């Protein structure tokens, strides 16, 4: 009799999983995907919204700084490394279009103003958060959207900002657009691609 009890208590390994066990695993994976993915996506969109609001606040600050300090500022965007920083110049700066720059290059005129990195407000370049990048930037000076290299938004002491549209994009494809108003310096954030 002890031998029968011992045999009944011993575990016999099975060759595979039953259909019910497989269905339970698939149901758990589906439930996890249903609840977890939207949260991950909404976290990315919250980070995108935060970055857009931070950039719009910087734009409005620079518009006011230009008038208060009576000097020209520009927001320098590095689209390849997804960074931006502030530069300033005490030289006279004239707003130039793309045609003006081409004419100056043909005539071999040196640039009129020199800009230097301004660390009084932002100590170092602002790096966009992971999985957020510049999609493109449209400015008054360029006829085509800028997708790589450097772009600028200028702020002048007499109360004028260069009209710009800055598009930030998350890894999920969500786009936020920041539109800089040239007369008020306000930067309005839209939660879509304009």
Short mmCIF file of N, CA and C in Angstrom, two decimals:
data_model
loop_
_atom_site.label_atom_id
_atom_site.label_comp_id
_atom_site.label_asym_id
_atom_site.label_seq_id
_atom_site.Cartn_x
_atom_site.Cartn_y
_atom_site.Cartn_z
N UNK A 1 0.81 -1.20 0.00
CA UNK A 1 0.00 0.00 0.00
C UNK A 1 0.86 1.27 0.00
N UNK A 2 1.97 1.38 0.74
CA UNK A 2 2.80 2.57 0.65
C UNK A 2 3.33 2.79 -0.77
N UNK A 3 3.56 1.69 -1.48
CA UNK A 3 4.07 1.83 -2.83
C UNK A 3 3.03 2.49 -3.75
N UNK A 4 1.75 2.16 -3.59
CA UNK A 4 0.70 2.77 -4.40
C UNK A 4 0.57 4.26 -4.11
N UNK A 5 0.67 4.64 -2.84
CA UNK A 5 0.57 6.06 -2.48
C UNK A 5 1.74 6.81 -3.09
N UNK A 6 2.94 6.25 -3.03
CA UNK A 6 4.12 6.90 -3.59
C UNK A 6 3.98 7.06 -5.11
N UNK A 7 3.47 6.04 -5.80
CA UNK A 7 3.28 6.12 -7.24
C UNK A 7 2.23 7.18 -7.60
N UNK A 8 1.18 7.29 -6.81
CA UNK A 8 0.14 8.28 -7.09
C UNK A 8 0.66 9.69 -6.88
N UNK A 9 1.62 9.88 -5.94
CA UNK A 9 2.14 11.21 -5.64
C UNK A 9 3.23 11.66 -6.62
N UNK A 10 3.84 10.76 -7.32
CA UNK A 10 4.91 11.16 -8.22
C UNK A 10 4.34 11.90 -9.43
N UNK A 11 5.10 12.87 -9.92
CA UNK A 11 4.67 13.73 -11.03
C UNK A 11 5.11 13.10 -12.35
N UNK A 12 4.20 13.03 -13.27
CA UNK A 12 4.52 12.50 -14.59
C UNK A 12 4.53 13.69 -15.56
N UNK A 13 5.68 14.03 -16.15
CA UNK A 13 5.73 15.16 -17.07
C UNK A 13 4.91 14.89 -18.33
N UNK A 14 4.23 15.95 -18.82
CA UNK A 14 3.43 15.80 -20.02
C UNK A 14 4.28 16.20 -21.23
N UNK A 15 3.87 15.74 -22.37
CA UNK A 15 4.65 15.97 -23.58
C UNK A 15 4.48 17.39 -24.13
N UNK A 16 3.37 18.08 -23.87
CA UNK A 16 3.14 19.41 -24.43
C UNK A 16 2.05 20.14 -23.67
N UNK A 17 1.64 21.27 -24.25
CA UNK A 17 0.59 22.08 -23.62
C UNK A 17 -0.76 21.69 -24.20
N UNK A 18 -1.77 21.83 -23.38
CA UNK A 18 -3.12 21.54 -23.87
C UNK A 18 -3.65 22.75 -24.60
N UNK A 19 -4.72 22.56 -25.32
CA UNK A 19 -5.34 23.63 -26.09
C UNK A 19 -5.84 24.74 -25.15
N UNK A 20 -6.34 24.37 -24.02
CA UNK A 20 -6.85 25.35 -23.05
C UNK A 20 -5.70 26.21 -22.53
N UNK A 21 -4.56 25.62 -22.23
CA UNK A 21 -3.41 26.39 -21.76
C UNK A 21 -2.94 27.38 -22.83
N UNK A 22 -2.92 26.97 -24.08
CA UNK A 22 -2.52 27.86 -25.17
C UNK A 22 -3.50 29.02 -25.30
N UNK A 23 -4.78 28.74 -25.21
CA UNK A 23 -5.80 29.79 -25.30
C UNK A 23 -5.67 30.79 -24.15
N UNK A 24 -5.36 30.30 -22.96
CA UNK A 24 -5.18 31.20 -21.81
C UNK A 24 -3.99 32.13 -22.03
N UNK A 25 -2.88 31.60 -22.54
CA UNK A 25 -1.70 32.41 -22.81
C UNK A 25 -2.00 33.46 -23.88
N UNK A 26 -2.68 33.07 -24.95
CA UNK A 26 -3.03 34.01 -26.02
C UNK A 26 -3.96 35.10 -25.48
N UNK A 27 -4.91 34.74 -24.62
CA UNK A 27 -5.83 35.72 -24.04
C UNK A 27 -5.09 36.71 -23.15
N UNK A 28 -4.10 36.22 -22.38
CA UNK A 28 -3.31 37.11 -21.53
C UNK A 28 -2.48 38.09 -22.37
N UNK A 29 -1.89 37.61 -23.44
CA UNK A 29 -1.11 38.49 -24.32
C UNK A 29 -2.02 39.54 -24.96
N UNK A 30 -3.20 39.12 -25.41
CA UNK A 30 -4.15 40.07 -26.02
C UNK A 30 -4.60 41.12 -25.01
N UNK A 31 -4.85 40.71 -23.77
CA UNK A 31 -5.27 41.67 -22.74
C UNK A 31 -4.14 42.65 -22.43
N UNK A 32 -2.93 42.16 -22.33
CA UNK A 32 -1.78 43.05 -22.09
C UNK A 32 -1.63 44.06 -23.22
N UNK A 33 -1.72 43.58 -24.46
CA UNK A 33 -1.58 44.47 -25.62
C UNK A 33 -2.69 45.51 -25.64
N UNK A 34 -3.90 45.11 -25.31
CA UNK A 34 -5.04 46.03 -25.33
C UNK A 34 -4.87 47.15 -24.31
N UNK A 35 -4.34 46.84 -23.15
CA UNK A 35 -4.24 47.85 -22.09
C UNK A 35 -2.89 48.58 -22.07
N UNK A 36 -1.81 47.91 -22.44
CA UNK A 36 -0.48 48.52 -22.31
C UNK A 36 -0.11 49.41 -23.48
N UNK A 37 -0.40 49.01 -24.70
CA UNK A 37 0.03 49.80 -25.86
C UNK A 37 -0.57 51.20 -25.89
N UNK A 38 -1.86 51.38 -25.63
CA UNK A 38 -2.38 52.76 -25.61
C UNK A 38 -1.70 53.63 -24.55
N UNK A 39 -1.35 53.04 -23.43
CA UNK A 39 -0.66 53.82 -22.39
C UNK A 39 0.73 54.24 -22.85
N UNK A 40 1.45 53.33 -23.50
CA UNK A 40 2.77 53.69 -24.02
C UNK A 40 2.65 54.78 -25.08
N UNK A 41 1.66 54.65 -25.95
CA UNK A 41 1.44 55.66 -26.99
C UNK A 41 1.06 57.00 -26.36
N UNK A 42 0.20 56.99 -25.35
CA UNK A 42 -0.20 58.26 -24.73
C UNK A 42 0.98 58.89 -23.97
N UNK A 43 1.88 58.08 -23.40
CA UNK A 43 3.07 58.63 -22.76
C UNK A 43 3.96 59.33 -23.77
N UNK A 44 4.12 58.74 -24.96
CA UNK A 44 4.91 59.39 -26.00
C UNK A 44 4.26 60.70 -26.42
N UNK A 45 2.93 60.71 -26.54
CA UNK A 45 2.23 61.93 -26.93
C UNK A 45 2.30 62.98 -25.84
N UNK A 46 2.30 62.58 -24.57
CA UNK A 46 2.46 63.54 -23.48
C UNK A 46 3.85 64.16 -23.52
N UNK A 47 4.87 63.35 -23.80
CA UNK A 47 6.24 63.88 -23.93
C UNK A 47 6.34 64.84 -25.10
N UNK A 48 5.66 64.50 -26.20
CA UNK A 48 5.66 65.37 -27.37
C UNK A 48 4.99 66.71 -27.03
N UNK A 49 3.88 66.64 -26.33
CA UNK A 49 3.17 67.87 -25.93
C UNK A 49 4.04 68.71 -25.00
N UNK A 50 4.73 68.05 -24.08
CA UNK A 50 5.62 68.76 -23.15
C UNK A 50 6.74 69.47 -23.89
N UNK A 51 7.36 68.79 -24.86
CA UNK A 51 8.44 69.38 -25.64
C UNK A 51 7.93 70.56 -26.47
N UNK A 52 6.73 70.43 -27.04
CA UNK A 52 6.15 71.52 -27.84
C UNK A 52 5.87 72.73 -26.97
N UNK A 53 5.35 72.53 -25.79
CA UNK A 53 5.05 73.66 -24.88
C UNK A 53 6.34 74.32 -24.38
N UNK A 54 7.36 73.54 -24.13
CA UNK A 54 8.65 74.09 -23.70
C UNK A 54 9.24 74.96 -24.81
N UNK A 55 9.19 74.49 -26.03
CA UNK A 55 9.70 75.25 -27.16
C UNK A 55 8.88 76.52 -27.39
N UNK A 56 7.57 76.43 -27.26
CA UNK A 56 6.73 77.62 -27.45
C UNK A 56 6.99 78.65 -26.35
N UNK A 57 7.25 78.20 -25.15
CA UNK A 57 7.60 79.13 -24.05
C UNK A 57 8.92 79.82 -24.32
N UNK A 58 9.88 79.10 -24.89
CA UNK A 58 11.17 79.69 -25.25
C UNK A 58 10.99 80.76 -26.31
N UNK A 59 10.14 80.50 -27.28
CA UNK A 59 9.86 81.47 -28.35
C UNK A 59 9.29 82.75 -27.77
N UNK A 60 8.30 82.64 -26.91
CA UNK A 60 7.67 83.83 -26.32
C UNK A 60 8.65 84.59 -25.44
N UNK A 61 9.50 83.87 -24.73
CA UNK A 61 10.51 84.51 -23.89
C UNK A 61 11.48 85.32 -24.75
N UNK A 62 11.95 84.73 -25.86
CA UNK A 62 12.91 85.43 -26.73
C UNK A 62 12.30 86.66 -27.38
N UNK A 63 11.05 86.61 -27.72
CA UNK A 63 10.38 87.78 -28.30
C UNK A 63 10.43 88.94 -27.30
N UNK A 64 10.16 88.66 -26.03
CA UNK A 64 10.20 89.69 -24.98
C UNK A 64 11.63 90.13 -24.68
N UNK A 65 12.57 89.18 -24.64
CA UNK A 65 13.98 89.51 -24.36
C UNK A 65 14.54 90.45 -25.41
N UNK A 66 14.20 90.24 -26.67
CA UNK A 66 14.73 91.08 -27.74
C UNK A 66 14.33 92.54 -27.52
N UNK A 67 13.09 92.75 -27.10
CA UNK A 67 12.63 94.13 -26.87
C UNK A 67 13.25 94.71 -25.60
N UNK A 68 13.33 93.94 -24.54
CA UNK A 68 13.86 94.43 -23.26
C UNK A 68 15.35 94.74 -23.37
N UNK A 69 16.11 93.86 -23.98
CA UNK A 69 17.57 94.03 -24.04
C UNK A 69 18.03 94.77 -25.30
N UNK A 70 17.11 95.08 -26.19
CA UNK A 70 17.40 95.82 -27.40
C UNK A 70 18.51 95.16 -28.23
N UNK A 71 18.37 93.87 -28.44
CA UNK A 71 19.30 93.15 -29.29
C UNK A 71 18.56 92.03 -30.01
N UNK A 72 19.20 91.52 -31.03
CA UNK A 72 18.60 90.48 -31.86
C UNK A 72 18.93 89.11 -31.26
N UNK A 73 17.91 88.28 -31.17
CA UNK A 73 18.08 86.89 -30.74
C UNK A 73 17.64 85.99 -31.87
N UNK A 74 18.16 84.79 -31.83
CA UNK A 74 17.62 83.78 -32.75
C UNK A 74 17.63 82.43 -32.06
N UNK A 75 16.65 81.65 -32.40
CA UNK A 75 16.56 80.28 -31.93
C UNK A 75 17.19 79.43 -33.02
N UNK A 76 18.24 78.73 -32.65
CA UNK A 76 19.01 77.92 -33.61
C UNK A 76 18.56 76.47 -33.44
N UNK A 77 18.03 75.88 -34.51
CA UNK A 77 17.58 74.48 -34.50
C UNK A 77 18.60 73.63 -35.24
N UNK A 78 19.03 72.55 -34.62
CA UNK A 78 19.88 71.55 -35.26
C UNK A 78 19.00 70.34 -35.55
N UNK A 79 18.50 70.25 -36.78
CA UNK A 79 17.53 69.22 -37.12
C UNK A 79 18.13 67.82 -37.19
N UNK A 80 19.43 67.72 -37.45
CA UNK A 80 20.07 66.40 -37.53
C UNK A 80 20.26 65.77 -36.15
N UNK A 81 20.57 66.59 -35.16
CA UNK A 81 20.80 66.08 -33.80
C UNK A 81 19.63 66.34 -32.86
N UNK A 82 18.56 66.95 -33.37
CA UNK A 82 17.33 67.19 -32.61
C UNK A 82 17.60 68.01 -31.35
N UNK A 83 18.29 69.15 -31.55
CA UNK A 83 18.62 70.07 -30.46
C UNK A 83 18.25 71.48 -30.88
N UNK A 84 18.13 72.36 -29.89
CA UNK A 84 18.00 73.79 -30.18
C UNK A 84 18.65 74.58 -29.06
N UNK A 85 19.07 75.82 -29.39
CA UNK A 85 19.68 76.70 -28.41
C UNK A 85 19.46 78.15 -28.83
N UNK A 86 19.85 79.06 -27.95
CA UNK A 86 19.64 80.49 -28.17
C UNK A 86 20.96 81.14 -28.57
N UNK A 87 20.89 82.03 -29.55
CA UNK A 87 22.04 82.83 -29.96
C UNK A 87 21.61 84.30 -29.97
N UNK A 88 22.59 85.18 -29.77
CA UNK A 88 22.28 86.62 -29.78
C UNK A 88 23.36 87.37 -30.54
N UNK A 89 23.01 88.59 -30.95
CA UNK A 89 23.94 89.45 -31.65
C UNK A 89 23.68 90.89 -31.27
N UNK A 90 24.75 91.64 -31.05
CA UNK A 90 24.62 93.07 -30.80
C UNK A 90 24.79 93.86 -32.09
N UNK A 91 25.19 93.17 -33.17
CA UNK A 91 25.32 93.82 -34.49
C UNK A 91 23.94 94.13 -35.04
N UNK A 92 23.92 95.00 -36.05
CA UNK A 92 22.67 95.24 -36.77
C UNK A 92 22.39 94.03 -37.64
N UNK A 93 21.18 93.52 -37.53
CA UNK A 93 20.79 92.35 -38.29
C UNK A 93 19.60 92.74 -39.16
N UNK A 94 19.72 92.43 -40.43
CA UNK A 94 18.63 92.70 -41.36
C UNK A 94 18.01 91.38 -41.78
N UNK A 95 16.71 91.39 -41.85
CA UNK A 95 16.00 90.18 -42.25
C UNK A 95 16.31 89.90 -43.73
N UNK A 96 16.81 88.70 -44.01
CA UNK A 96 17.17 88.35 -45.38
C UNK A 96 16.36 87.15 -45.83
N UNK A 97 15.91 87.24 -47.06
CA UNK A 97 15.22 86.11 -47.67
C UNK A 97 16.26 85.21 -48.34
N UNK A 98 15.78 84.12 -48.86
CA UNK A 98 16.66 83.18 -49.55
C UNK A 98 17.32 83.84 -50.77
N UNK A 99 16.58 84.70 -51.47
CA UNK A 99 17.12 85.40 -52.64
C UNK A 99 18.23 86.37 -52.23
N UNK A 100 18.05 87.07 -51.08
CA UNK A 100 19.08 87.98 -50.60
C UNK A 100 20.38 87.22 -50.31
N UNK A 101 20.25 86.06 -49.68
CA UNK A 101 21.44 85.27 -49.35
C UNK A 101 22.16 84.79 -50.61
N UNK A 102 21.39 84.37 -51.63
CA UNK A 102 22.01 83.93 -52.88
C UNK A 102 22.74 85.09 -53.56
N UNK A 103 22.13 86.27 -53.53
CA UNK A 103 22.76 87.45 -54.13
C UNK A 103 24.06 87.79 -53.40
N UNK A 104 24.04 87.73 -52.06
CA UNK A 104 25.25 88.00 -51.28
C UNK A 104 26.35 86.98 -51.57
N UNK A 105 25.96 85.72 -51.78
CA UNK A 105 26.95 84.69 -52.10
C UNK A 105 27.56 84.93 -53.48
N UNK A 106 26.72 85.34 -54.44
CA UNK A 106 27.23 85.63 -55.79
C UNK A 106 28.20 86.81 -55.76
N UNK A 107 27.84 87.82 -54.97
CA UNK A 107 28.67 89.03 -54.87
C UNK A 107 29.79 88.86 -53.85
N UNK A 108 29.82 87.71 -53.19
CA UNK A 108 30.83 87.36 -52.19
C UNK A 108 30.90 88.37 -51.04
N UNK A 109 29.71 88.77 -50.59
CA UNK A 109 29.64 89.67 -49.44
C UNK A 109 29.70 88.84 -48.16
N UNK A 110 30.47 89.27 -47.20
CA UNK A 110 30.52 88.52 -45.93
C UNK A 110 29.21 88.71 -45.17
N UNK A 111 28.88 87.78 -44.28
CA UNK A 111 27.68 87.95 -43.46
C UNK A 111 27.78 89.24 -42.64
N UNK A 112 26.65 89.91 -42.48
CA UNK A 112 26.67 91.21 -41.81
C UNK A 112 26.70 91.10 -40.29
N UNK A 113 26.12 90.09 -39.74
CA UNK A 113 26.04 89.98 -38.27
C UNK A 113 26.67 88.68 -37.80
N UNK A 114 27.26 88.77 -36.63
CA UNK A 114 27.83 87.58 -36.00
C UNK A 114 26.99 87.23 -34.78
N UNK A 115 26.60 85.98 -34.71
CA UNK A 115 25.80 85.50 -33.58
C UNK A 115 26.68 84.64 -32.68
N UNK A 116 26.41 84.74 -31.38
CA UNK A 116 27.12 83.93 -30.39
C UNK A 116 26.09 83.20 -29.54
N UNK A 117 26.48 82.03 -29.06
CA UNK A 117 25.57 81.28 -28.18
C UNK A 117 25.34 82.08 -26.91
N UNK A 118 24.08 82.23 -26.55
CA UNK A 118 23.69 82.98 -25.35
C UNK A 118 23.34 81.98 -24.26
N UNK A 119 24.14 81.94 -23.21
CA UNK A 119 23.90 80.98 -22.12
C UNK A 119 23.28 81.63 -20.89
N UNK A 120 22.78 82.85 -21.03
CA UNK A 120 22.18 83.52 -19.86
C UNK A 120 20.82 82.92 -19.52
N UNK A 121 20.11 82.39 -20.50
CA UNK A 121 18.79 81.82 -20.20
C UNK A 121 18.80 80.30 -20.25
N UNK A 122 19.41 79.74 -21.27
CA UNK A 122 19.54 78.28 -21.39
C UNK A 122 21.04 77.98 -21.36
N UNK A 123 21.45 77.26 -20.34
CA UNK A 123 22.89 77.03 -20.12
C UNK A 123 23.53 76.17 -21.21
N UNK A 124 22.79 75.21 -21.75
CA UNK A 124 23.33 74.34 -22.79
C UNK A 124 22.21 74.02 -23.78
N UNK A 125 22.55 73.50 -24.94
CA UNK A 125 21.51 73.18 -25.93
C UNK A 125 20.47 72.21 -25.35
N UNK A 126 19.22 72.43 -25.75
CA UNK A 126 18.13 71.57 -25.30
C UNK A 126 18.01 70.40 -26.26
N UNK A 127 18.16 69.21 -25.73
CA UNK A 127 18.04 67.98 -26.52
C UNK A 127 16.59 67.51 -26.43
N UNK A 128 15.95 67.27 -27.58
CA UNK A 128 14.60 66.73 -27.56
C UNK A 128 14.64 65.34 -26.92
N UNK A 129 13.55 64.97 -26.26
CA UNK A 129 13.50 63.67 -25.60
C UNK A 129 13.59 62.55 -26.63
N UNK A 130 13.95 61.36 -26.14
CA UNK A 130 14.07 60.20 -27.02
C UNK A 130 12.75 59.97 -27.74
N UNK A 131 12.85 59.51 -28.96
CA UNK A 131 11.72 59.19 -29.82
C UNK A 131 10.92 60.42 -30.25
N UNK A 132 11.47 61.62 -30.02
CA UNK A 132 10.85 62.85 -30.51
C UNK A 132 11.89 63.55 -31.37
N UNK A 133 11.45 64.04 -32.53
CA UNK A 133 12.40 64.68 -33.45
C UNK A 133 11.73 65.85 -34.15
N UNK A 134 12.55 66.68 -34.78
CA UNK A 134 12.02 67.72 -35.65
C UNK A 134 11.60 67.05 -36.95
N UNK A 135 10.35 67.23 -37.33
CA UNK A 135 9.90 66.72 -38.64
C UNK A 135 10.39 67.68 -39.73
N UNK A 136 10.07 68.96 -39.56
CA UNK A 136 10.59 69.99 -40.46
C UNK A 136 10.29 71.36 -39.85
N UNK A 137 10.90 72.38 -40.44
CA UNK A 137 10.70 73.76 -39.99
C UNK A 137 10.53 74.62 -41.23
N UNK A 138 9.50 75.44 -41.20
CA UNK A 138 9.26 76.42 -42.27
C UNK A 138 9.49 77.79 -41.68
N UNK A 139 10.27 78.59 -42.38
CA UNK A 139 10.53 79.95 -41.92
C UNK A 139 10.22 80.93 -43.05
N UNK A 140 10.14 82.18 -42.68
CA UNK A 140 9.88 83.24 -43.65
C UNK A 140 11.02 83.37 -44.65
N UNK A 141 12.22 83.09 -44.21
CA UNK A 141 13.39 83.29 -45.06
C UNK A 141 13.56 82.19 -46.12
N UNK A 142 13.00 81.02 -45.89
CA UNK A 142 13.18 79.89 -46.82
C UNK A 142 11.85 79.55 -47.47
N UNK A 143 11.91 79.26 -48.76
CA UNK A 143 10.68 78.94 -49.48
C UNK A 143 10.24 77.49 -49.27
N UNK A 144 11.17 76.61 -49.02
CA UNK A 144 10.88 75.19 -48.82
C UNK A 144 11.06 74.82 -47.35
N UNK A 145 10.34 73.79 -46.87
CA UNK A 145 10.56 73.35 -45.49
C UNK A 145 11.97 72.79 -45.31
N UNK A 146 12.55 73.05 -44.16
CA UNK A 146 13.90 72.58 -43.84
C UNK A 146 13.77 71.27 -43.07
N UNK A 147 14.37 70.21 -43.60
CA UNK A 147 14.25 68.89 -42.97
C UNK A 147 15.56 68.38 -42.37
N UNK A 148 16.66 69.04 -42.71
CA UNK A 148 17.95 68.64 -42.15
C UNK A 148 18.85 69.87 -42.08
N UNK A 149 19.93 69.72 -41.34
CA UNK A 149 20.85 70.85 -41.18
C UNK A 149 20.38 71.81 -40.11
N UNK A 150 20.60 73.11 -40.35
CA UNK A 150 20.27 74.14 -39.36
C UNK A 150 19.15 75.04 -39.87
N UNK A 151 18.35 75.51 -38.93
CA UNK A 151 17.29 76.48 -39.24
C UNK A 151 17.25 77.50 -38.10
N UNK A 152 16.66 78.67 -38.37
CA UNK A 152 16.66 79.74 -37.39
C UNK A 152 15.31 80.44 -37.36
N UNK A 153 14.94 80.92 -36.17
CA UNK A 153 13.85 81.87 -36.02
C UNK A 153 14.44 83.10 -35.36
N UNK A 154 14.34 84.26 -36.03
CA UNK A 154 14.93 85.51 -35.54
C UNK A 154 13.90 86.34 -34.77
N UNK A 155 14.40 87.06 -33.75
CA UNK A 155 13.57 87.95 -32.92
C UNK A 155 14.27 89.31 -32.89
N UNK A 156 13.56 90.34 -33.32
CA UNK A 156 14.15 91.67 -33.46
C UNK A 156 13.68 92.60 -32.34
N UNK A 157 14.51 93.58 -31.95
CA UNK A 157 14.18 94.45 -30.82
C UNK A 157 12.97 95.36 -31.04
N UNK A 158 12.63 95.63 -32.27
CA UNK A 158 11.51 96.52 -32.53
C UNK A 158 10.16 95.81 -32.48
N UNK A 159 10.12 94.58 -31.98
CA UNK A 159 8.86 93.87 -31.78
C UNK A 159 8.42 93.05 -32.98
N UNK A 160 9.36 92.38 -33.61
CA UNK A 160 9.02 91.53 -34.75
C UNK A 160 9.76 90.20 -34.61
N UNK A 161 9.04 89.12 -34.90
CA UNK A 161 9.65 87.79 -34.90
C UNK A 161 9.46 87.18 -36.28
N UNK A 162 10.41 86.40 -36.69
CA UNK A 162 10.31 85.73 -37.99
C UNK A 162 9.22 84.67 -37.91
N UNK A 163 8.27 84.73 -38.85
CA UNK A 163 7.20 83.73 -38.87
C UNK A 163 7.82 82.36 -39.11
N UNK A 164 7.45 81.42 -38.25
CA UNK A 164 7.99 80.07 -38.36
C UNK A 164 6.92 79.05 -38.02
N UNK A 165 7.05 77.89 -38.59
CA UNK A 165 6.23 76.73 -38.24
C UNK A 165 7.18 75.58 -37.93
N UNK A 166 7.16 75.14 -36.68
CA UNK A 166 8.07 74.09 -36.23
C UNK A 166 7.23 72.84 -35.99
N UNK A 167 7.59 71.74 -36.63
CA UNK A 167 6.85 70.50 -36.46
C UNK A 167 7.70 69.50 -35.69
N UNK A 168 7.15 69.03 -34.58
CA UNK A 168 7.78 67.98 -33.79
C UNK A 168 7.00 66.69 -34.00
N UNK A 169 7.71 65.57 -34.11
CA UNK A 169 7.06 64.29 -34.38
C UNK A 169 7.54 63.23 -33.40
N UNK A 170 6.59 62.41 -32.93
CA UNK A 170 6.94 61.30 -32.04
C UNK A 170 7.17 60.04 -32.88
N UNK A 171 7.66 59.00 -32.23
CA UNK A 171 7.93 57.73 -32.92
C UNK A 171 6.64 57.09 -33.42
N UNK A 172 5.50 57.43 -32.82
CA UNK A 172 4.22 56.87 -33.25
C UNK A 172 3.65 57.61 -34.45
N UNK A 173 4.28 58.71 -34.86
CA UNK A 173 3.80 59.47 -36.01
C UNK A 173 2.96 60.68 -35.64
N UNK A 174 2.67 60.87 -34.37
CA UNK A 174 1.91 62.04 -33.91
C UNK A 174 2.74 63.29 -34.13
N UNK A 175 2.12 64.36 -34.65
CA UNK A 175 2.82 65.60 -34.95
C UNK A 175 2.18 66.75 -34.19
N UNK A 176 3.00 67.58 -33.59
CA UNK A 176 2.56 68.84 -32.98
C UNK A 176 3.22 69.96 -33.79
N UNK A 177 2.45 71.01 -34.09
CA UNK A 177 2.96 72.14 -34.86
C UNK A 177 2.97 73.38 -33.98
N UNK A 178 4.08 74.10 -33.97
CA UNK A 178 4.20 75.35 -33.23
C UNK A 178 4.29 76.46 -34.27
N UNK A 179 3.35 77.40 -34.22
CA UNK A 179 3.31 78.51 -35.18
C UNK A 179 3.69 79.79 -34.45
N UNK A 180 4.74 80.46 -34.94
CA UNK A 180 5.22 81.71 -34.35
C UNK A 180 4.57 82.88 -35.09
N UNK A 181 3.82 83.70 -34.35
CA UNK A 181 3.18 84.88 -34.91
C UNK A 181 4.21 86.01 -34.96
N UNK A 182 4.44 86.62 -36.14
CA UNK A 182 5.51 87.62 -36.25
C UNK A 182 5.23 88.93 -35.50
N UNK A 183 3.98 89.30 -35.32
CA UNK A 183 3.68 90.59 -34.70
C UNK A 183 3.56 90.52 -33.18
N UNK A 184 3.11 89.40 -32.67
CA UNK A 184 2.93 89.29 -31.22
C UNK A 184 3.99 88.42 -30.56
N UNK A 185 4.70 87.63 -31.34
CA UNK A 185 5.71 86.73 -30.78
C UNK A 185 5.11 85.53 -30.08
N UNK A 186 3.79 85.40 -30.13
CA UNK A 186 3.15 84.26 -29.49
C UNK A 186 3.38 83.01 -30.32
N UNK A 187 3.58 81.93 -29.63
CA UNK A 187 3.79 80.64 -30.29
C UNK A 187 2.63 79.74 -29.94
N UNK A 188 1.77 79.50 -30.89
CA UNK A 188 0.60 78.66 -30.64
C UNK A 188 0.92 77.22 -30.98
N UNK A 189 0.51 76.31 -30.09
CA UNK A 189 0.78 74.89 -30.26
C UNK A 189 -0.48 74.20 -30.75
N UNK A 190 -0.37 73.47 -31.84
CA UNK A 190 -1.46 72.69 -32.40
C UNK A 190 -1.09 71.21 -32.28
N UNK A 191 -2.07 70.39 -31.91
CA UNK A 191 -1.80 68.96 -31.72
C UNK A 191 -2.01 68.17 -33.02
N UNK A 192 -1.64 68.78 -34.13
CA UNK A 192 -1.75 68.14 -35.43
C UNK A 192 -0.73 68.75 -36.39
N UNK A 193 -0.61 68.15 -37.55
CA UNK A 193 0.30 68.64 -38.58
C UNK A 193 -0.47 69.64 -39.44
N UNK A 194 -0.07 70.91 -39.39
CA UNK A 194 -0.77 71.92 -40.19
C UNK A 194 -0.20 71.96 -41.59
#
